[in-house]
Amino acid sequence: MVPCSIHDTVRRHAFLLVRHPAFLGAVIGILAALSQSLLISAGGPEAYGFCVACHTRDLVNGVTNILAGSSLALAPISKNAVLPVMSVVGVLIGAYVSARVNREHAVKKGSFRDYLLYFLGGFLVLILAMVFGGCPYRAALRTGYGDIIALLFIVAMALGVVAGTVFMLKRAEREEA
Amino acid sequence: MATGVLPMEIAVYAVPAVTLLLGILIGYLAQRSGFCSIGGFRDYFLFRHTRILSGYLALIVFSFLGYLLFWTLTPAAMEHFFWALTSGPFIPVPGAPAGLGPAAYILLAVIPGFLVGFICVLLGGCPIRQAVMTSEGNIRAAFFLLGMAVASPVFAAFVSGWIVLLMKSLGLGA
């Protein structure tokens, strides 16, 4: 029984580790630095290893440029490479595989109003993130790289989350009354 | 010009491959863990739960450690580490519209930061969470991604220029 229980302990800890958000935070942080160390010769900017908003912009604008011959702005690394950064495609594939393997895939539909709100939300969030130069993830990478402006973004974002939460609580109270 | 481990001719082919593999690993782990930057702050504010917030804080700490590690191993690839010391405290890492002054960049960090936090918490998650929910079969989150995709050329063609004009007209140019 003893070797078996050691084996089980290791497996249980590995299982807990993979399911802990802090493990993923550490993985993204280290691999973003590795990615810059490998790829920076293709072009900047720095602290660009992982970003959902910027990499979506690079993917859409880069593919549009290739297909339509346009010249929409994108990061130098995506402009110089044969294809733009593919992180967002990867996230979609990885999460899909995980949801399928772990039987957590379920189609959830919403109303037309939901779709419109989410579309507008996504539209605004991309614009706002690009005005700053990154989504919450690149803000974290930039902070780790030593950018104080990015730290201000994170503080403001935390305040925005608090304001949004208070707004939702107030709205819920009104609907109950 | 910074130089990485891979020479330019190989790096241009490696960019899509490496970022795709990195994305697959991140997507898999994000689906398993429920990783979310916005959700972390929300849960801490509402319930004092620190589980999800620990992910975002770990990202900040480990990105610093990761950059520090690779700065010692490959200094040529990390030209401006530690940014605030090499480039000045109120200059941002490139990515935002170029050619503005420090006051403009502070405004362009604080106002969008607040609004991103506000909008994302109402919609139940930050961009990565929306991507993961899309892969789990959530159609609403798929519309969020569609909105991001449509906004990409709009930002590049119009908004970026408007922001620069607005900031310069306020006297906040470089």
mmCIF file of C-alpha atoms in Angstrom:
data_model
loop_
_atom_site.group_PDB
_atom_site.id
_atom_site.type_symbol
_atom_site.label_atom_id
_atom_site.label_comp_id
_atom_site.label_asym_id
_atom_site.label_seq_id
_atom_site.Cartn_x
_atom_site.Cartn_y
_atom_site.Cartn_z
ATOM 1 C CA MET A 1 0.000 0.000 0.000
ATOM 2 C CA VAL A 2 2.834 2.431 0.816
ATOM 3 C CA PRO A 3 4.264 2.953 -2.718
ATOM 4 C CA CYS A 4 0.721 3.223 -4.026
ATOM 5 C CA SER A 5 -0.193 5.976 -1.559
ATOM 6 C CA ILE A 6 2.948 7.972 -2.448
ATOM 7 C CA HIS A 7 1.946 7.693 -6.075
ATOM 8 C CA ASP A 8 -1.560 8.866 -5.180
ATOM 9 C CA THR A 9 -0.244 11.810 -3.186
ATOM 10 C CA VAL A 10 1.876 12.967 -6.110
ATOM 11 C CA ARG A 11 -1.070 12.603 -8.459
ATOM 12 C CA ARG A 12 -3.419 14.459 -6.146
ATOM 13 C CA HIS A 13 -0.968 17.330 -5.765
ATOM 14 C CA ALA A 14 -0.397 17.515 -9.509
ATOM 15 C CA PHE A 15 -4.168 17.580 -10.000
ATOM 16 C CA LEU A 16 -4.578 20.402 -7.467
ATOM 17 C CA LEU A 17 -1.679 22.341 -8.998
ATOM 18 C CA VAL A 18 -3.087 22.191 -12.532
ATOM 19 C CA ARG A 19 -6.435 23.447 -11.231
ATOM 20 C CA HIS A 20 -4.974 26.375 -9.285
ATOM 21 C CA PRO A 21 -5.093 29.831 -10.936
ATOM 22 C CA ALA A 22 -1.758 30.808 -9.345
ATOM 23 C CA PHE A 23 -0.042 27.945 -11.214
ATOM 24 C CA LEU A 24 -1.310 29.327 -14.524
ATOM 25 C CA GLY A 25 -0.253 32.850 -13.530
ATOM 26 C CA ALA A 26 3.286 31.550 -12.920
ATOM 27 C CA VAL A 27 3.254 29.580 -16.203
ATOM 28 C CA ILE A 28 2.187 32.618 -18.261
ATOM 29 C CA GLY A 29 4.750 34.859 -16.543
ATOM 30 C CA ILE A 30 7.729 32.529 -17.129
ATOM 31 C CA LEU A 31 6.700 31.482 -20.659
ATOM 32 C CA ALA A 32 6.048 35.076 -21.770
ATOM 33 C CA ALA A 33 9.638 35.882 -20.809
ATOM 34 C CA LEU A 34 10.904 32.738 -22.581
ATOM 35 C CA SER A 35 8.886 33.684 -25.663
ATOM 36 C CA GLN A 36 10.480 37.155 -25.757
ATOM 37 C CA SER A 37 13.930 35.654 -25.291
ATOM 38 C CA LEU A 38 13.345 33.319 -28.272
ATOM 39 C CA LEU A 39 11.420 35.550 -30.678
ATOM 40 C CA ILE A 40 12.398 39.203 -30.139
ATOM 41 C CA SER A 41 14.651 39.190 -33.257
ATOM 42 C CA ALA A 42 11.451 39.078 -35.335
ATOM 43 C CA GLY A 43 10.441 42.456 -33.881
ATOM 44 C CA GLY A 44 9.080 44.278 -30.820
ATOM 45 C CA PRO A 45 7.479 45.421 -28.696
ATOM 46 C CA GLU A 46 8.930 44.147 -25.428
ATOM 47 C CA ALA A 47 6.748 42.469 -22.760
ATOM 48 C CA TYR A 48 4.466 41.191 -25.524
ATOM 49 C CA GLY A 49 4.583 37.427 -24.836
ATOM 50 C CA PHE A 50 0.895 37.069 -24.114
ATOM 51 C CA CYS A 51 -2.035 39.452 -24.549
ATOM 52 C CA VAL A 52 -5.583 38.617 -25.516
ATOM 53 C CA ALA A 53 -6.537 42.060 -26.881
ATOM 54 C CA CYS A 54 -3.284 42.920 -28.731
ATOM 55 C CA HIS A 55 -2.923 39.427 -30.143
ATOM 56 C CA THR A 56 -6.549 39.499 -31.366
ATOM 57 C CA ARG A 57 -5.802 42.831 -33.049
ATOM 58 C CA ASP A 58 -2.632 41.396 -34.647
ATOM 59 C CA LEU A 59 -4.437 38.262 -35.800
ATOM 60 C CA VAL A 60 -7.427 40.054 -37.354
ATOM 61 C CA ASN A 61 -5.466 42.941 -38.889
ATOM 62 C CA GLY A 62 -2.603 40.672 -40.005
ATOM 63 C CA VAL A 63 -4.862 38.162 -41.741
ATOM 64 C CA THR A 64 -6.902 41.006 -43.274
ATOM 65 C CA ASN A 65 -3.688 42.568 -44.596
ATOM 66 C CA ILE A 66 -2.613 39.248 -46.139
ATOM 67 C CA LEU A 67 -6.009 38.497 -47.715
ATOM 68 C CA ALA A 68 -7.100 41.999 -48.756
ATOM 69 C CA GLY A 69 -3.697 43.625 -49.280
ATOM 70 C CA SER A 70 -4.591 46.376 -46.789
ATOM 71 C CA SER A 71 -2.069 47.933 -44.415
ATOM 72 C CA LEU A 72 -3.839 48.029 -41.041
ATOM 73 C CA ALA A 73 -1.522 48.758 -38.113
ATOM 74 C CA LEU A 74 -0.212 45.857 -36.045
ATOM 75 C CA ALA A 75 2.765 45.102 -33.809
ATOM 76 C CA PRO A 76 6.152 44.801 -35.615
ATOM 77 C CA ILE A 77 6.586 41.174 -34.469
ATOM 78 C CA SER A 78 3.365 40.199 -36.273
ATOM 79 C CA LYS A 79 4.124 42.382 -39.285
ATOM 80 C CA ASN A 80 7.575 40.854 -39.826
ATOM 81 C CA ALA A 81 6.619 37.221 -39.166
ATOM 82 C CA VAL A 82 5.165 34.971 -41.906
ATOM 83 C CA LEU A 83 1.901 34.863 -39.941
ATOM 84 C CA PRO A 84 0.761 37.035 -37.002
ATOM 85 C CA VAL A 85 0.830 35.808 -33.373
ATOM 86 C CA MET A 86 -1.561 32.896 -32.848
ATOM 87 C CA SER A 87 -2.024 32.905 -29.032
ATOM 88 C CA VAL A 88 -5.765 33.568 -29.174
ATOM 89 C CA VAL A 89 -6.319 30.679 -31.596
ATOM 90 C CA GLY A 90 -4.265 28.553 -29.209
ATOM 91 C CA VAL A 91 -6.335 29.592 -26.178
ATOM 92 C CA LEU A 92 -9.550 28.695 -28.019
ATOM 93 C CA ILE A 93 -8.151 25.270 -29.038
ATOM 94 C CA GLY A 94 -6.661 24.514 -25.607
ATOM 95 C CA ALA A 95 -9.829 25.484 -23.732
ATOM 96 C CA TYR A 96 -11.983 23.515 -26.210
ATOM 97 C CA VAL A 97 -9.872 20.364 -25.778
ATOM 98 C CA SER A 98 -9.984 20.767 -21.988
ATOM 99 C CA ALA A 99 -13.754 21.332 -21.944
ATOM 100 C CA ARG A 100 -14.300 18.247 -24.153
ATOM 101 C CA VAL A 101 -11.889 15.961 -22.284
ATOM 102 C CA ASN A 102 -13.355 16.948 -18.912
ATOM 103 C CA ARG A 103 -16.957 16.855 -20.170
ATOM 104 C CA GLU A 104 -17.619 20.510 -19.383
ATOM 105 C CA HIS A 105 -18.647 21.530 -22.885
ATOM 106 C CA ALA A 106 -22.285 22.687 -23.046
ATOM 107 C CA VAL A 107 -23.872 25.090 -25.502
ATOM 108 C CA LYS A 108 -25.333 28.069 -23.607
ATOM 109 C CA LYS A 109 -27.484 30.426 -25.633
ATOM 110 C CA GLY A 110 -28.616 33.934 -24.680
ATOM 111 C CA SER A 111 -31.179 36.441 -25.879
ATOM 112 C CA PHE A 112 -30.673 38.834 -28.796
ATOM 113 C CA ARG A 113 -30.171 41.600 -26.216
ATOM 114 C CA ASP A 114 -27.394 39.575 -24.556
ATOM 115 C CA TYR A 115 -25.643 39.078 -27.869
ATOM 116 C CA LEU A 116 -25.836 42.793 -28.644
ATOM 117 C CA LEU A 117 -24.508 43.752 -25.183
ATOM 118 C CA TYR A 118 -21.637 41.258 -25.352
ATOM 119 C CA PHE A 119 -20.762 42.381 -28.879
ATOM 120 C CA LEU A 120 -20.681 46.033 -27.778
ATOM 121 C CA GLY A 121 -18.743 45.087 -24.639
ATOM 122 C CA GLY A 122 -16.107 43.241 -26.676
ATOM 123 C CA PHE A 123 -15.903 46.108 -29.156
ATOM 124 C CA LEU A 124 -15.371 48.705 -26.397
ATOM 125 C CA VAL A 125 -12.956 46.570 -24.381
ATOM 126 C CA LEU A 126 -10.698 46.050 -27.413
ATOM 127 C CA ILE A 127 -10.691 49.769 -28.237
ATOM 128 C CA LEU A 128 -9.992 50.741 -24.612
ATOM 129 C CA ALA A 129 -7.281 48.093 -24.227
ATOM 130 C CA MET A 130 -5.587 49.255 -27.435
ATOM 131 C CA VAL A 131 -5.715 52.898 -26.298
ATOM 132 C CA PHE A 132 -3.677 51.795 -23.266
ATOM 133 C CA GLY A 133 -1.623 49.304 -25.261
ATOM 134 C CA GLY A 134 -2.650 45.996 -23.705
ATOM 135 C CA CYS A 135 -5.318 43.921 -21.994
ATOM 136 C CA PRO A 136 -5.143 43.056 -18.262
ATOM 137 C CA TYR A 137 -2.573 40.327 -19.079
ATOM 138 C CA ARG A 138 -0.131 42.478 -20.952
ATOM 139 C CA ALA A 139 -0.611 45.104 -18.216
ATOM 140 C CA ALA A 140 0.652 42.495 -15.741
ATOM 141 C CA LEU A 141 3.588 41.549 -17.997
ATOM 142 C CA ARG A 142 4.480 45.203 -18.490
ATOM 143 C CA THR A 143 4.326 45.774 -14.732
ATOM 144 C CA GLY A 144 6.690 42.825 -14.231
ATOM 145 C CA TYR A 145 8.938 44.353 -16.906
ATOM 146 C CA GLY A 146 9.091 47.565 -14.882
ATOM 147 C CA ASP A 147 6.447 49.817 -16.486
ATOM 148 C CA ILE A 148 4.817 52.070 -13.867
ATOM 149 C CA ILE A 149 2.102 53.282 -16.291
ATOM 150 C CA ALA A 150 0.911 49.653 -16.558
ATOM 151 C CA LEU A 151 0.703 49.435 -12.769
ATOM 152 C CA LEU A 152 -1.580 52.516 -12.839
ATOM 153 C CA PHE A 153 -3.787 50.681 -15.359
ATOM 154 C CA ILE A 154 -4.092 47.699 -12.985
ATOM 155 C CA VAL A 155 -4.993 49.920 -10.018
ATOM 156 C CA ALA A 156 -7.606 51.765 -12.121
ATOM 157 C CA MET A 157 -8.963 48.423 -13.370
ATOM 158 C CA ALA A 158 -9.364 47.145 -9.792
ATOM 159 C CA LEU A 159 -11.289 50.354 -8.937
ATOM 160 C CA GLY A 160 -13.431 49.857 -12.054
ATOM 161 C CA VAL A 161 -14.235 46.310 -10.947
ATOM 162 C CA VAL A 162 -15.287 47.599 -7.499
ATOM 163 C CA ALA A 163 -17.470 50.300 -9.112
ATOM 164 C CA GLY A 164 -19.027 47.734 -11.486
ATOM 165 C CA THR A 165 -19.718 45.314 -8.627
ATOM 166 C CA VAL A 166 -21.366 48.047 -6.530
ATOM 167 C CA PHE A 167 -23.428 49.028 -9.590
ATOM 168 C CA MET A 168 -24.616 45.421 -10.008
ATOM 169 C CA LEU A 169 -25.470 45.081 -6.301
ATOM 170 C CA LYS A 170 -27.484 48.331 -6.389
ATOM 171 C CA ARG A 171 -29.340 47.185 -9.497
ATOM 172 C CA ALA A 172 -30.138 43.818 -7.905
ATOM 173 C CA GLU A 173 -31.481 45.580 -4.784
ATOM 174 C CA ARG A 174 -33.716 47.813 -6.897
ATOM 175 C CA GLU A 175 -35.095 44.818 -8.780
ATOM 176 C CA GLU A 176 -35.892 43.051 -5.508
ATOM 177 C CA ALA A 177 -37.663 46.089 -4.051
ATOM 178 C CA MET B 1 17.459 46.405 -32.134
ATOM 179 C CA ALA B 2 17.051 43.597 -29.661
ATOM 180 C CA THR B 3 18.303 40.143 -30.599
ATOM 181 C CA GLY B 4 16.769 36.947 -29.302
ATOM 182 C CA VAL B 5 17.989 33.358 -29.178
ATOM 183 C CA LEU B 6 16.586 32.569 -32.625
ATOM 184 C CA PRO B 7 18.025 34.522 -35.575
ATOM 185 C CA MET B 8 15.614 36.723 -37.533
ATOM 186 C CA GLU B 9 15.185 34.249 -40.460
ATOM 187 C CA ILE B 10 14.038 31.462 -38.112
ATOM 188 C CA ALA B 11 12.116 33.709 -35.691
ATOM 189 C CA VAL B 12 9.752 34.916 -38.437
ATOM 190 C CA TYR B 13 8.601 31.296 -38.869
ATOM 191 C CA ALA B 14 8.697 30.503 -35.147
ATOM 192 C CA VAL B 15 6.387 33.401 -34.134
ATOM 193 C CA PRO B 16 3.054 31.771 -35.127
ATOM 194 C CA ALA B 17 4.188 28.285 -34.003
ATOM 195 C CA VAL B 18 5.516 29.267 -30.573
ATOM 196 C CA THR B 19 2.581 31.578 -29.782
ATOM 197 C CA LEU B 20 0.105 28.883 -30.890
ATOM 198 C CA LEU B 21 1.669 26.267 -28.570
ATOM 199 C CA LEU B 22 1.833 28.771 -25.709
ATOM 200 C CA GLY B 23 -1.834 29.648 -26.304
ATOM 201 C CA ILE B 24 -2.929 25.996 -26.284
ATOM 202 C CA LEU B 25 -1.207 25.392 -22.928
ATOM 203 C CA ILE B 26 -2.639 28.617 -21.443
ATOM 204 C CA GLY B 27 -6.139 27.842 -22.783
ATOM 205 C CA TYR B 28 -6.067 24.330 -21.337
ATOM 206 C CA LEU B 29 -4.947 25.498 -17.891
ATOM 207 C CA ALA B 30 -7.319 28.490 -17.948
ATOM 208 C CA GLN B 31 -10.276 26.174 -18.571
ATOM 209 C CA ARG B 32 -9.167 23.912 -15.700
ATOM 210 C CA SER B 33 -8.569 26.720 -13.208
ATOM 211 C CA GLY B 34 -11.131 29.432 -14.038
ATOM 212 C CA PHE B 35 -8.266 31.961 -14.280
ATOM 213 C CA CYS B 36 -9.583 35.525 -14.632
ATOM 214 C CA SER B 37 -8.065 38.909 -13.806
ATOM 215 C CA ILE B 38 -11.377 40.724 -13.355
ATOM 216 C CA GLY B 39 -13.028 37.831 -11.476
ATOM 217 C CA GLY B 40 -10.135 37.846 -8.996
ATOM 218 C CA PHE B 41 -10.705 41.454 -7.947
ATOM 219 C CA ARG B 42 -14.503 40.917 -7.918
ATOM 220 C CA ASP B 43 -14.374 37.832 -5.669
ATOM 221 C CA TYR B 44 -11.947 39.520 -3.315
ATOM 222 C CA PHE B 45 -14.159 42.614 -3.036
ATOM 223 C CA LEU B 46 -17.402 40.653 -2.600
ATOM 224 C CA PHE B 47 -16.375 37.606 -0.541
ATOM 225 C CA ARG B 48 -12.710 38.144 0.413
ATOM 226 C CA HIS B 49 -11.940 35.029 -1.689
ATOM 227 C CA THR B 50 -8.324 35.074 -2.819
ATOM 228 C CA ARG B 51 -8.170 31.942 -5.014
ATOM 229 C CA ILE B 52 -8.752 33.587 -8.406
ATOM 230 C CA LEU B 53 -6.958 36.812 -7.432
ATOM 231 C CA SER B 54 -3.870 34.739 -6.574
ATOM 232 C CA GLY B 55 -3.627 33.834 -10.283
ATOM 233 C CA TYR B 56 -3.341 37.444 -11.405
ATOM 234 C CA LEU B 57 -0.950 38.370 -8.604
ATOM 235 C CA ALA B 58 1.187 35.315 -9.438
ATOM 236 C CA LEU B 59 1.245 36.503 -13.059
ATOM 237 C CA ILE B 60 2.695 39.890 -12.033
ATOM 238 C CA VAL B 61 5.272 38.378 -9.658
ATOM 239 C CA PHE B 62 6.343 35.533 -11.971
ATOM 240 C CA SER B 63 6.532 37.748 -15.041
ATOM 241 C CA PHE B 64 9.029 39.879 -13.083
ATOM 242 C CA LEU B 65 10.951 36.747 -12.043
ATOM 243 C CA GLY B 66 10.758 35.354 -15.593
ATOM 244 C CA TYR B 67 12.045 38.557 -17.173
ATOM 245 C CA LEU B 68 14.753 38.762 -14.495
ATOM 246 C CA LEU B 69 15.819 35.163 -15.228
ATOM 247 C CA PHE B 70 15.925 35.591 -19.003
ATOM 248 C CA TRP B 71 17.535 39.015 -18.646
ATOM 249 C CA THR B 72 20.469 37.319 -16.914
ATOM 250 C CA LEU B 73 20.534 34.459 -19.476
ATOM 251 C CA THR B 74 19.908 36.473 -22.671
ATOM 252 C CA PRO B 75 20.468 40.185 -21.894
ATOM 253 C CA ALA B 76 20.314 41.143 -25.604
ATOM 254 C CA ALA B 77 16.669 39.986 -25.781
ATOM 255 C CA MET B 78 15.652 42.066 -22.727
ATOM 256 C CA GLU B 79 17.181 45.365 -23.823
ATOM 257 C CA HIS B 80 15.155 47.638 -21.526
ATOM 258 C CA PHE B 81 14.680 45.507 -18.421
ATOM 259 C CA PHE B 82 13.956 46.987 -15.804
ATOM 260 C CA TRP B 83 11.960 49.510 -17.835
ATOM 261 C CA ALA B 84 11.444 52.269 -15.213
ATOM 262 C CA LEU B 85 15.212 52.358 -14.594
ATOM 263 C CA THR B 86 16.386 52.147 -18.216
ATOM 264 C CA SER B 87 13.732 54.323 -19.899
ATOM 265 C CA GLY B 88 12.265 56.575 -17.217
ATOM 266 C CA PRO B 89 9.411 56.158 -14.728
ATOM 267 C CA PHE B 90 6.601 57.756 -16.778
ATOM 268 C CA ILE B 91 7.381 56.387 -20.220
ATOM 269 C CA PRO B 92 5.266 53.345 -21.171
ATOM 270 C CA VAL B 93 6.538 50.211 -22.937
ATOM 271 C CA PRO B 94 5.535 50.761 -26.615
ATOM 272 C CA GLY B 95 2.096 49.499 -27.667
ATOM 273 C CA ALA B 96 -0.164 52.502 -27.096
ATOM 274 C CA PRO B 97 -0.470 55.168 -29.848
ATOM 275 C CA ALA B 98 3.022 56.681 -30.233
ATOM 276 C CA GLY B 99 4.198 60.294 -29.975
ATOM 277 C CA LEU B 100 2.488 61.463 -26.773
ATOM 278 C CA GLY B 101 3.798 62.860 -23.509
ATOM 279 C CA PRO B 102 3.810 61.297 -20.014
ATOM 280 C CA ALA B 103 0.582 63.049 -18.894
ATOM 281 C CA ALA B 104 -1.264 61.646 -21.914
ATOM 282 C CA TYR B 105 -0.047 58.096 -21.212
ATOM 283 C CA ILE B 106 -1.144 58.340 -17.584
ATOM 284 C CA LEU B 107 -4.624 59.479 -18.709
ATOM 285 C CA LEU B 108 -4.721 56.729 -21.343
ATOM 286 C CA ALA B 109 -3.887 54.119 -18.696
ATOM 287 C CA VAL B 110 -6.186 55.268 -15.895
ATOM 288 C CA ILE B 111 -9.395 55.997 -17.857
ATOM 289 C CA PRO B 112 -9.354 52.830 -20.040
ATOM 290 C CA GLY B 113 -8.278 50.764 -17.011
ATOM 291 C CA PHE B 114 -11.286 51.898 -15.003
ATOM 292 C CA LEU B 115 -13.698 51.347 -17.918
ATOM 293 C CA VAL B 116 -12.271 47.907 -18.807
ATOM 294 C CA GLY B 117 -12.752 46.832 -15.183
ATOM 295 C CA PHE B 118 -16.295 48.213 -15.115
ATOM 296 C CA ILE B 119 -17.440 46.681 -18.426
ATOM 297 C CA CYS B 120 -15.771 43.311 -17.897
ATOM 298 C CA VAL B 121 -17.212 42.758 -14.434
ATOM 299 C CA LEU B 122 -20.720 43.432 -15.790
ATOM 300 C CA LEU B 123 -20.142 40.866 -18.560
ATOM 301 C CA GLY B 124 -18.730 38.278 -16.146
ATOM 302 C CA GLY B 125 -15.127 38.080 -17.219
ATOM 303 C CA CYS B 126 -11.997 39.516 -18.734
ATOM 304 C CA PRO B 127 -10.983 38.774 -22.348
ATOM 305 C CA ILE B 128 -9.298 35.419 -21.581
ATOM 306 C CA ARG B 129 -12.303 34.226 -19.587
ATOM 307 C CA GLN B 130 -14.559 35.187 -22.526
ATOM 308 C CA ALA B 131 -12.362 33.125 -24.870
ATOM 309 C CA VAL B 132 -12.499 30.127 -22.520
ATOM 310 C CA MET B 133 -16.290 30.451 -22.118
ATOM 311 C CA THR B 134 -16.590 30.574 -25.921
ATOM 312 C CA SER B 135 -14.711 27.270 -26.143
ATOM 313 C CA GLU B 136 -17.000 25.821 -23.479
ATOM 314 C CA GLY B 137 -19.957 26.564 -25.766
ATOM 315 C CA ASN B 138 -21.148 29.944 -24.437
ATOM 316 C CA ILE B 139 -22.611 31.836 -27.423
ATOM 317 C CA ARG B 140 -22.781 35.162 -25.546
ATOM 318 C CA ALA B 141 -19.021 35.065 -24.936
ATOM 319 C CA ALA B 142 -18.531 34.285 -28.640
ATOM 320 C CA PHE B 143 -20.241 37.604 -29.420
ATOM 321 C CA PHE B 144 -17.754 39.317 -27.080
ATOM 322 C CA LEU B 145 -14.887 37.879 -29.151
ATOM 323 C CA LEU B 146 -16.664 38.891 -32.356
ATOM 324 C CA GLY B 147 -16.928 42.455 -30.995
ATOM 325 C CA MET B 148 -13.165 42.417 -30.281
ATOM 326 C CA ALA B 149 -12.445 41.155 -33.796
ATOM 327 C CA VAL B 150 -14.615 43.826 -35.467
ATOM 328 C CA ALA B 151 -13.057 46.560 -33.310
ATOM 329 C CA SER B 152 -9.501 45.627 -34.416
ATOM 330 C CA PRO B 153 -9.501 47.231 -37.895
ATOM 331 C CA VAL B 154 -11.729 50.073 -36.613
ATOM 332 C CA PHE B 155 -9.130 50.938 -33.967
ATOM 333 C CA ALA B 156 -6.238 50.770 -36.416
ATOM 334 C CA ALA B 157 -8.002 52.797 -39.129
ATOM 335 C CA PHE B 158 -9.751 55.480 -37.050
ATOM 336 C CA VAL B 159 -9.602 55.497 -33.254
ATOM 337 C CA SER B 160 -5.818 55.393 -32.921
ATOM 338 C CA GLY B 161 -5.493 58.587 -34.992
ATOM 339 C CA TRP B 162 -8.338 60.321 -33.168
ATOM 340 C CA ILE B 163 -6.765 59.634 -29.769
ATOM 341 C CA VAL B 164 -3.449 61.121 -30.880
ATOM 342 C CA LEU B 165 -5.227 64.207 -32.288
ATOM 343 C CA LEU B 166 -7.304 64.615 -29.124
ATOM 344 C CA MET B 167 -4.278 64.354 -26.830
ATOM 345 C CA LYS B 168 -2.233 66.762 -28.964
ATOM 346 C CA SER B 169 -5.093 69.268 -29.042
ATOM 347 C CA LEU B 170 -5.113 69.116 -25.230
ATOM 348 C CA GLY B 171 -1.428 70.042 -25.320
ATOM 349 C CA LEU B 172 -0.295 66.564 -24.162
ATOM 350 C CA GLY B 173 1.917 65.646 -27.139
ATOM 351 C CA ALA B 174 5.513 64.489 -26.799
#
